[in-house]
Tab-separated table of C-alpha atoms and ligand atoms in Angstrom:
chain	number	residue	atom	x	y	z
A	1277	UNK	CA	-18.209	54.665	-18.270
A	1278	UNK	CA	-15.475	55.988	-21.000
A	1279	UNK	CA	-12.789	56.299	-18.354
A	1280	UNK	CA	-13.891	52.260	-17.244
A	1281	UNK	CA	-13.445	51.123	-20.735
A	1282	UNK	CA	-10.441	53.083	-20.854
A	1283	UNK	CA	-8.948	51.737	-17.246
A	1284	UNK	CA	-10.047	48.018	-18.608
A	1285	UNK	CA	-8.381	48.413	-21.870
A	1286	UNK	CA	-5.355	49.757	-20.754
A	1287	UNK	CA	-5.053	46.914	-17.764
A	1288	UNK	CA	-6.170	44.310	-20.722
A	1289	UNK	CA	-3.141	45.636	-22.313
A	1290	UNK	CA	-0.569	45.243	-19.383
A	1291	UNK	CA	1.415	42.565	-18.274
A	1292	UNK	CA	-0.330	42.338	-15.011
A	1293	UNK	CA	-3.687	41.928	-16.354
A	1294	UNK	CA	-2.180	39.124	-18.387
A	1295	UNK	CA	-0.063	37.444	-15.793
A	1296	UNK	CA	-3.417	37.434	-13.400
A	1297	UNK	CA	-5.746	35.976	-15.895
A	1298	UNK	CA	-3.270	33.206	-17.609
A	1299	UNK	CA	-2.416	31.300	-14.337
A	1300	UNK	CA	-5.833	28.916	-14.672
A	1301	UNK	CA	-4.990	28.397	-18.575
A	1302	UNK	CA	-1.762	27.952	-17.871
A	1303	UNK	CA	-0.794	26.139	-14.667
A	1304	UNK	CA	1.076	22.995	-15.058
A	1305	UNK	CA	0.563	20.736	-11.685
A	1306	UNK	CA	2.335	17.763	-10.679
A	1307	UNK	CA	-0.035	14.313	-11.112
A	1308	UNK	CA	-1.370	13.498	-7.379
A	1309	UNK	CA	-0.678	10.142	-7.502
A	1310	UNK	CA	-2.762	7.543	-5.622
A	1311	UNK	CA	-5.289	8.290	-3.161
A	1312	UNK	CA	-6.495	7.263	-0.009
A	1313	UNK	CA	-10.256	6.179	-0.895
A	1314	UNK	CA	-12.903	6.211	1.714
A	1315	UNK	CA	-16.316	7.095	2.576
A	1316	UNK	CA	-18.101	8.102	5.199
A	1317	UNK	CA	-22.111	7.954	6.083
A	1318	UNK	CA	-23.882	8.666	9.585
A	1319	UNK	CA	-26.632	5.389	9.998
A	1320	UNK	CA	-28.673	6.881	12.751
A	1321	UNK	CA	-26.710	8.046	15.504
A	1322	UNK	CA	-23.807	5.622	14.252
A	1323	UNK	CA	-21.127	6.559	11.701
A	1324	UNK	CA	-20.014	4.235	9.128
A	1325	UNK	CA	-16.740	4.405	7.191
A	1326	UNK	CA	-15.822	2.059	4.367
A	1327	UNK	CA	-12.446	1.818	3.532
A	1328	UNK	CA	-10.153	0.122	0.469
A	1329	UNK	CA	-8.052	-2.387	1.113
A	1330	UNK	CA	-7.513	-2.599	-2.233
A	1331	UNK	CA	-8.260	-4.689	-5.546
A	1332	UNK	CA	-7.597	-7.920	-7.501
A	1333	UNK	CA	-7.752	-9.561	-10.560
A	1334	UNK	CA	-10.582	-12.840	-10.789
A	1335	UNK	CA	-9.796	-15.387	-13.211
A	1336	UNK	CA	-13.491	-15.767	-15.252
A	1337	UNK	CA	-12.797	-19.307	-15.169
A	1338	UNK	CA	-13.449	-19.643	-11.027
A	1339	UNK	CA	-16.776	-18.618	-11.841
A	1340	UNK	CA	-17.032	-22.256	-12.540
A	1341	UNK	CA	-20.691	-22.536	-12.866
A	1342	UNK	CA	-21.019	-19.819	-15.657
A	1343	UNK	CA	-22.229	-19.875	-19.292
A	1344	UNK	CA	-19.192	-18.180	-20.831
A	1345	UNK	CA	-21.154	-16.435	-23.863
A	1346	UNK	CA	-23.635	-15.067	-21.045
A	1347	UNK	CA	-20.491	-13.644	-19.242
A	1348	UNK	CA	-19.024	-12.106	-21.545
A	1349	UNK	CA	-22.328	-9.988	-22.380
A	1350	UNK	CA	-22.693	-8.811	-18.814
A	1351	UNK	CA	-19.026	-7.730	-18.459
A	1352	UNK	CA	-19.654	-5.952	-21.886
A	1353	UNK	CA	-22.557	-4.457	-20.731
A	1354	UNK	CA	-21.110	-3.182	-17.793
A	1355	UNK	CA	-18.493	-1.990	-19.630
A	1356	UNK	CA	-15.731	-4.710	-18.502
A	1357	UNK	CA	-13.010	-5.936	-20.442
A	1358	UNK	CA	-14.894	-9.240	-21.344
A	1359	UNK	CA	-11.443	-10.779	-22.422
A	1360	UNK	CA	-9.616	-10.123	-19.061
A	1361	UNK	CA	-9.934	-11.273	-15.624
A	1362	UNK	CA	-12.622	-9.602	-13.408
A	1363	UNK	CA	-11.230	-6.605	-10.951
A	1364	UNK	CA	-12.879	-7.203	-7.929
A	1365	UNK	CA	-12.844	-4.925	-4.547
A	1366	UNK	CA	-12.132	-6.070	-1.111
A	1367	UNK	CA	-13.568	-3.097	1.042
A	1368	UNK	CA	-13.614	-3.161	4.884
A	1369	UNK	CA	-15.998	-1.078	6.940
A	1370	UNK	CA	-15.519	0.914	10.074
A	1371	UNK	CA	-18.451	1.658	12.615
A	1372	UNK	CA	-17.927	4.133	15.866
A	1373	UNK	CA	-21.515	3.733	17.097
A	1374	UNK	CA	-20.113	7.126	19.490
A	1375	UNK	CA	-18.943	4.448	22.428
A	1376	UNK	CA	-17.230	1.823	20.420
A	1377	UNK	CA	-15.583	1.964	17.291
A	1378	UNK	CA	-15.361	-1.091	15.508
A	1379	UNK	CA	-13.774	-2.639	12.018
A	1380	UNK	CA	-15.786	-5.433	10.001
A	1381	UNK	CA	-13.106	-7.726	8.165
A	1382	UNK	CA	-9.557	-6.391	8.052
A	1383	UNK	CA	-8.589	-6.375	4.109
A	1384	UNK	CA	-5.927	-9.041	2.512
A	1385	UNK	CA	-3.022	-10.122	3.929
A	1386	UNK	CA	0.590	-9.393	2.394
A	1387	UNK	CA	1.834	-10.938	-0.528
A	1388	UNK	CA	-1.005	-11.135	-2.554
A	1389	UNK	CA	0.226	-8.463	-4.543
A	1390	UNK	CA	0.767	-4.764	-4.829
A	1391	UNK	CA	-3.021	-3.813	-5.191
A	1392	UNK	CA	-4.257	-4.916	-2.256
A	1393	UNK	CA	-2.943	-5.265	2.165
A	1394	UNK	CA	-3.692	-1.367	2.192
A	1395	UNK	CA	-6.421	-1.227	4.622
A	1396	UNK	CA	-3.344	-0.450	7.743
A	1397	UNK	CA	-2.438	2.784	5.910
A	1398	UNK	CA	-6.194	3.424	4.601
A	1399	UNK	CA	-6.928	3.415	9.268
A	1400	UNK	CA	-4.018	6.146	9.289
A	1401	UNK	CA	-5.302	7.974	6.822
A	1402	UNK	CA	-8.585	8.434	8.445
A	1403	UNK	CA	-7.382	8.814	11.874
A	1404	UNK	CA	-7.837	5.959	13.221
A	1405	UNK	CA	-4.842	4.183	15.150
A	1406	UNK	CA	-5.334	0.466	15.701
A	1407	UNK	CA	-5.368	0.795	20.135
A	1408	UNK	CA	-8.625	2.894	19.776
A	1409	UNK	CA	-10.298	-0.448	18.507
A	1410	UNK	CA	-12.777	-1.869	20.791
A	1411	UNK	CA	-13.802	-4.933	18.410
A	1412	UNK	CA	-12.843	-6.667	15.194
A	1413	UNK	CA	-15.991	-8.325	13.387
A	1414	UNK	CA	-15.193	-10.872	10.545
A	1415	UNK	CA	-17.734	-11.822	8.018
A	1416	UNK	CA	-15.516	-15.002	7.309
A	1417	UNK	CA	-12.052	-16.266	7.771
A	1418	UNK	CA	-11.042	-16.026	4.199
A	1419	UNK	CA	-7.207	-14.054	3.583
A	1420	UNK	CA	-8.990	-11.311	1.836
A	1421	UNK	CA	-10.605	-10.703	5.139
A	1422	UNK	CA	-7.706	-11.228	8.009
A	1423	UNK	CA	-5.656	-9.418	6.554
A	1424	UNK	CA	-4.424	-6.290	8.874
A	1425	UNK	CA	-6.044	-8.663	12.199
A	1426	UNK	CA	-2.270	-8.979	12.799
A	1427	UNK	CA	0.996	-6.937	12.377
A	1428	UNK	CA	4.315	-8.192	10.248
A	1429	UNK	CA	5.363	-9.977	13.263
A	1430	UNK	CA	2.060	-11.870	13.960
A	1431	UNK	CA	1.227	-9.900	16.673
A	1432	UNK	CA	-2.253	-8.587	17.231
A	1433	UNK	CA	-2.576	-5.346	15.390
A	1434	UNK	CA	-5.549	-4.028	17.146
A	1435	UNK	CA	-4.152	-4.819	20.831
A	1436	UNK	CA	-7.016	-4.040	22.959
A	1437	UNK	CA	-9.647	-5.305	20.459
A	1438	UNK	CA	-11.953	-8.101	20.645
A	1439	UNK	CA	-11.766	-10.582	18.009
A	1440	UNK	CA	-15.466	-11.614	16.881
A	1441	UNK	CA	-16.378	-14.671	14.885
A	1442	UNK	CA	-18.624	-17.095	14.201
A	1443	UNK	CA	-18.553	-20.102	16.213
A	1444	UNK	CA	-19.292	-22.171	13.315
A	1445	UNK	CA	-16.697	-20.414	11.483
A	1446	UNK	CA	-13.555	-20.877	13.924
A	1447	UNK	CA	-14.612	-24.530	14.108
A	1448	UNK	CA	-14.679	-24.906	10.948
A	1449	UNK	CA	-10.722	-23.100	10.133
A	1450	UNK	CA	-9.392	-24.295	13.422
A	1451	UNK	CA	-10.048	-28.035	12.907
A	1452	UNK	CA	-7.261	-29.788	11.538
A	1453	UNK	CA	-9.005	-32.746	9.900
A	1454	UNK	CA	-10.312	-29.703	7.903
A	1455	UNK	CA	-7.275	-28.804	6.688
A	1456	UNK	CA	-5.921	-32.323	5.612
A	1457	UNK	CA	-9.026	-33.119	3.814
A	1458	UNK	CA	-9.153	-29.796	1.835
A	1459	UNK	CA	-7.854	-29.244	-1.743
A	1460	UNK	CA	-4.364	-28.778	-1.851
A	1461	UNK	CA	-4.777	-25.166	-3.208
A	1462	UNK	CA	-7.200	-24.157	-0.290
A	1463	UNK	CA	-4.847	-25.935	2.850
A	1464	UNK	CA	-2.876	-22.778	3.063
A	1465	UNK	CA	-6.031	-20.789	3.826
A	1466	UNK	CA	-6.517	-23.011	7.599
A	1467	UNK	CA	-3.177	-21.687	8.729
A	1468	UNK	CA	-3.521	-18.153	7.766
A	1469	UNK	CA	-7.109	-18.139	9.680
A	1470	UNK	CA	-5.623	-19.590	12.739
A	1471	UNK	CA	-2.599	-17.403	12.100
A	1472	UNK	CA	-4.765	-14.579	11.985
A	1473	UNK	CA	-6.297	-15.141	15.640
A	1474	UNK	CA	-3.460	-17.053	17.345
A	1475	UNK	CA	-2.582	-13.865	18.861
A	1476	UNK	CA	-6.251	-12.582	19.997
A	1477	UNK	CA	-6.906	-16.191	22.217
A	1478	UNK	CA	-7.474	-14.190	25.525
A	1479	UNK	CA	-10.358	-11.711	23.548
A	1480	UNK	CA	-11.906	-14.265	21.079
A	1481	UNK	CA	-15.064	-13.865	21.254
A	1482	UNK	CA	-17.635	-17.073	19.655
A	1483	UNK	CA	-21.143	-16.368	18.410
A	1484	UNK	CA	-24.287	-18.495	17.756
A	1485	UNK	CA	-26.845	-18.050	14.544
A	1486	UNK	CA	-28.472	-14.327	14.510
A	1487	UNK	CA	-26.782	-13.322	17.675
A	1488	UNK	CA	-26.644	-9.546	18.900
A	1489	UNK	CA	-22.929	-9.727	19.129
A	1490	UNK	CA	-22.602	-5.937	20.259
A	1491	UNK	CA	-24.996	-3.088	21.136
A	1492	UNK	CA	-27.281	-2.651	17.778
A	1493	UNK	CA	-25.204	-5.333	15.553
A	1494	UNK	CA	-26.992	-8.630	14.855
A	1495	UNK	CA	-25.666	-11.473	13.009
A	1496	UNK	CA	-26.889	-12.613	10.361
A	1497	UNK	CA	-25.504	-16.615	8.852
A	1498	UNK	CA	-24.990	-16.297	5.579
A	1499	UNK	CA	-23.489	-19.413	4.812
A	1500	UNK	CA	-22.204	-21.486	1.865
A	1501	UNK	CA	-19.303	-19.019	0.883
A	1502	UNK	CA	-17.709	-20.481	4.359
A	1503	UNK	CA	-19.485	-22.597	6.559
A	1504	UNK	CA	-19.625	-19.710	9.054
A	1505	UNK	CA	-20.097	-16.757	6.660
A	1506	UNK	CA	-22.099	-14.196	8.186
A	1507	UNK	CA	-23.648	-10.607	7.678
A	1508	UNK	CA	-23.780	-8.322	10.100
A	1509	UNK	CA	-27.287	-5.595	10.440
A	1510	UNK	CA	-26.078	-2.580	11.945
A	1511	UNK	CA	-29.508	-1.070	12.972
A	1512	UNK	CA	-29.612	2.780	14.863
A	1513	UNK	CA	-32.978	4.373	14.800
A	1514	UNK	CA	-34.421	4.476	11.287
A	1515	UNK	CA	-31.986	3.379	9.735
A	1516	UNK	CA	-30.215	0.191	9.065
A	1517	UNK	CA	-27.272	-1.470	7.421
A	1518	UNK	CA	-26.086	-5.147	6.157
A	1519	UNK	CA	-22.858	-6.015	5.713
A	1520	UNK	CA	-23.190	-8.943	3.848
A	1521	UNK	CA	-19.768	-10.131	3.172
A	1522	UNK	CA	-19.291	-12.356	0.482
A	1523	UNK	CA	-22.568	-13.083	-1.375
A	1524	UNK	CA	-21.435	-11.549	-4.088
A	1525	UNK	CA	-18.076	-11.387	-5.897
A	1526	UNK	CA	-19.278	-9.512	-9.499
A	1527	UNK	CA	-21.891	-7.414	-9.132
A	1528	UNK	CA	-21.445	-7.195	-13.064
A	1529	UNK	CA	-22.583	-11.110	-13.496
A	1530	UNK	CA	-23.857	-12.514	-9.952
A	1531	UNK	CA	-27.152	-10.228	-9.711
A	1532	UNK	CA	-27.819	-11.572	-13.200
A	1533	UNK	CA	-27.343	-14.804	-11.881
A	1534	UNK	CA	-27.198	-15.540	-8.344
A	1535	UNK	CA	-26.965	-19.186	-9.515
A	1536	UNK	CA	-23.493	-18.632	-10.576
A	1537	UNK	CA	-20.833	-19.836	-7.992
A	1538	UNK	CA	-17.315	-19.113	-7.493
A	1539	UNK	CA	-14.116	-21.240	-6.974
A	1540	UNK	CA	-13.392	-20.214	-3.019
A	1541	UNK	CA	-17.303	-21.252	-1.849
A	1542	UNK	CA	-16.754	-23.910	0.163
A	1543	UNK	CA	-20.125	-25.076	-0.467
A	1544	UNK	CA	-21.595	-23.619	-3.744
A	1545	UNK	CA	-24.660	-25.487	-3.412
A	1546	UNK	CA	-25.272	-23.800	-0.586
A	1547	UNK	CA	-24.046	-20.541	-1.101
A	1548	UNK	CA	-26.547	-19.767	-3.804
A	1549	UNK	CA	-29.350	-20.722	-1.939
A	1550	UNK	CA	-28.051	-18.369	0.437
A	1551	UNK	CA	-27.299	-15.815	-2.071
A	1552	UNK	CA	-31.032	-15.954	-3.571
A	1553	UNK	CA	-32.437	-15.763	0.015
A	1554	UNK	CA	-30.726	-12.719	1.139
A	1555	UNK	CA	-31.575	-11.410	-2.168
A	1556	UNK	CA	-34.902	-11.723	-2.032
A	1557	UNK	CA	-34.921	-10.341	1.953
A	1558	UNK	CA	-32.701	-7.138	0.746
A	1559	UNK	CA	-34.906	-6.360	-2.011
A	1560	UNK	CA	-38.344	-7.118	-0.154
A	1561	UNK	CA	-37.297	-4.997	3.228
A	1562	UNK	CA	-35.228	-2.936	0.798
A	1563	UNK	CA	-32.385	-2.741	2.883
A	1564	UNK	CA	-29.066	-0.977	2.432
A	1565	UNK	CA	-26.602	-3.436	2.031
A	1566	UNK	CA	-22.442	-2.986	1.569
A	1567	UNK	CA	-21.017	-5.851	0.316
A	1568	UNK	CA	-16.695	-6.372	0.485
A	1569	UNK	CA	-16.291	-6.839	-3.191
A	1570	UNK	CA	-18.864	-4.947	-4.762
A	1571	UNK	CA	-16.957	-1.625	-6.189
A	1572	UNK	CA	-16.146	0.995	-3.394
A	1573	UNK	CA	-17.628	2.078	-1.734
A	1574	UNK	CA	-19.928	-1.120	-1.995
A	1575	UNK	CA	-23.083	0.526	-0.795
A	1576	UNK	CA	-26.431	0.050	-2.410
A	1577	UNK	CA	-29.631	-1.550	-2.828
A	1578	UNK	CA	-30.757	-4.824	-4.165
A	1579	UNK	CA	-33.968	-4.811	-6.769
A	1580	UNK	CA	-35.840	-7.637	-8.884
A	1581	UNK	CA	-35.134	-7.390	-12.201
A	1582	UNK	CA	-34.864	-9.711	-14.974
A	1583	UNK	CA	-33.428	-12.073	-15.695
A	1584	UNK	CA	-33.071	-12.371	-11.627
A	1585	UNK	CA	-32.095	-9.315	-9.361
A	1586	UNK	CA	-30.105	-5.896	-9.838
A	1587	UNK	CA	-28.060	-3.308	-7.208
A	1588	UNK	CA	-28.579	0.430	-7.405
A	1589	UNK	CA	-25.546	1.823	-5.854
A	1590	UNK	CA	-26.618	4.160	-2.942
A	1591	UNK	CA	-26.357	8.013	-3.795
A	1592	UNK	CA	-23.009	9.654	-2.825
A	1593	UNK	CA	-24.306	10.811	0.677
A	1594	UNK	CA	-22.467	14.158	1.677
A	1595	UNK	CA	-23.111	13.821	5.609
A	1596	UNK	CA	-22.160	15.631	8.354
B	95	LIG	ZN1	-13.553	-12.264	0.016
């Protein structure tokens, strides 16, 4: 015991003991800079990845159907900066179902600023190279959403994928009367969709209203947002997914108030009845929805609540 104390003391006293001890008190490490956010859950049999394409800033004012005083209480209470512009997510989502691996909506496209277009290096940094894609889903046709569908050059990125969409949807981007009769801001938005799958004609694939549109993946029309919008359940055994897109921009203000549109719904009318419906179907068959601008990873539930509805994010799921 004495000749412990004694050792102990005597080490205490040294300049090894001390040089051993300080490094954790002392260590000085260079900042690690920006990360490489994703997440990972196994659905069934079926892995799910969701990815970051980035972020942007929402002018309040395209919430155009909002009660400003009401806003800025929400954003306060969810501890926003109710004087700024709304940071909003755009998330993509990866699913290898073990045979196919597919990617639902492909992120912004460049030039919309330095916070967003990332999804291409996000892939990398999970492994996944662009030729192992069987399929590209898109939810809509928006540029937050065909963003990496093509390369710099306007070649297909994912060369040996599919490109899925609603029928409805390409119609809708691909007609040109569209395009003339649209707002001036929103014209540019028919080129980039057509842009987008100009270079996937041979694999474009069409689908109808609540189509299985691969094995286990129904869709689901969501629309309003675009006049093909559309969720997609991911279903494998138990368990089940929707990746709903669009419906909502803010979690912060639009569970609050569904009946709150934004600028870019082609049809807000519409879009909120949708947004109520799937609302009420999420929270009644409490499904697990992920949602491309609700903050990443953008999993969670829906629940009634006053004065409307409320999300629960999903519990950070550590599986293998
Ligand atoms: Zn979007």
């Amino acid at each position: 015991m004495h000749n412990t104390r004694r050792e102990f003391l005597r080490l205490a006293g040294s300049a090894a003991f001390i040089a051993a001890a300080a490094p954790h008190a002392l260590a000085r490490a260079p900042f690690a800079g920006a990360i490489q956010p994703s997440y990972r859950l196994k659905l069934g049999d079926l892995e799910v990845t969701a990815l970051a394409d980035g972020y942007l800033d929402v002018e309040q004012k395209l919430y155009t159907t909002a009660d400003k005083a009401e806003m800025s209480k929400l954003l306060s209470n969810a501890f926003r900066d109710a004087s700024a512009p709304i940071r909003t997510a755009v998330n993509a989502f990866v699913v290898n179902t073990g045979e196919k691996l597919i990617l639902i909506d492909c992120g912004t496209i460049q030039g919309f600023g330095p916070t967003l277009a990332k999804l291409p290096e996000r892939l990398e940094a999970q492994g996944f190279s662009p030729e192992q894609f069987d399929a590209v889903l898109l939810t809509h046709m928006h540029p937050d959403h065909v963003g990496a569908a093509t390369n710099s050059d306007g070649a297909a990125r994912f060369a040996k994928a599919e490109l899925i969409i609603a029928e409805t949807e390409w119609k809708f981007w691909s007609d040109d009367g569209n395009a003339s009769r649209a707002p001036k801001d929103i014209q540019p938005f028919f080129k980039i969709a057509t842009d987008a799958a100009k270079p996937y004609h041979k694999s474009l694939r069409l689908f109808g209203k609540d189509e299985e549109v691969m094995q286990g993946i129904t869709s689901v029309a969501l629309p309003g947002h675009t006049p093909g919008h559309t969720g997609f359940i991911i279903a494998s055994g138990k368990e089940s997914l929707l990746v709903w897109g669009d419906i909502v921009h803010s979690a912060a203000l639009q569970f609050a108030h569904p009946e709150w549109a934004i600028a870019f719904d082609v049809d807000q009318t519409q879009a909120i009845a949708t947004r109520k419906a799937i609302f009420d179907r999420a929270a009644a068959e409490k499904l697990l929805v992920a949602g491309m601008h609700i903050d990443f990873p953008g999993f969670g539930h829906v629940v009634q609540a006053s004065p409307a509805y409320g999300f629960t994010p999903a519990f950070w799921r550590l599986d293998q």
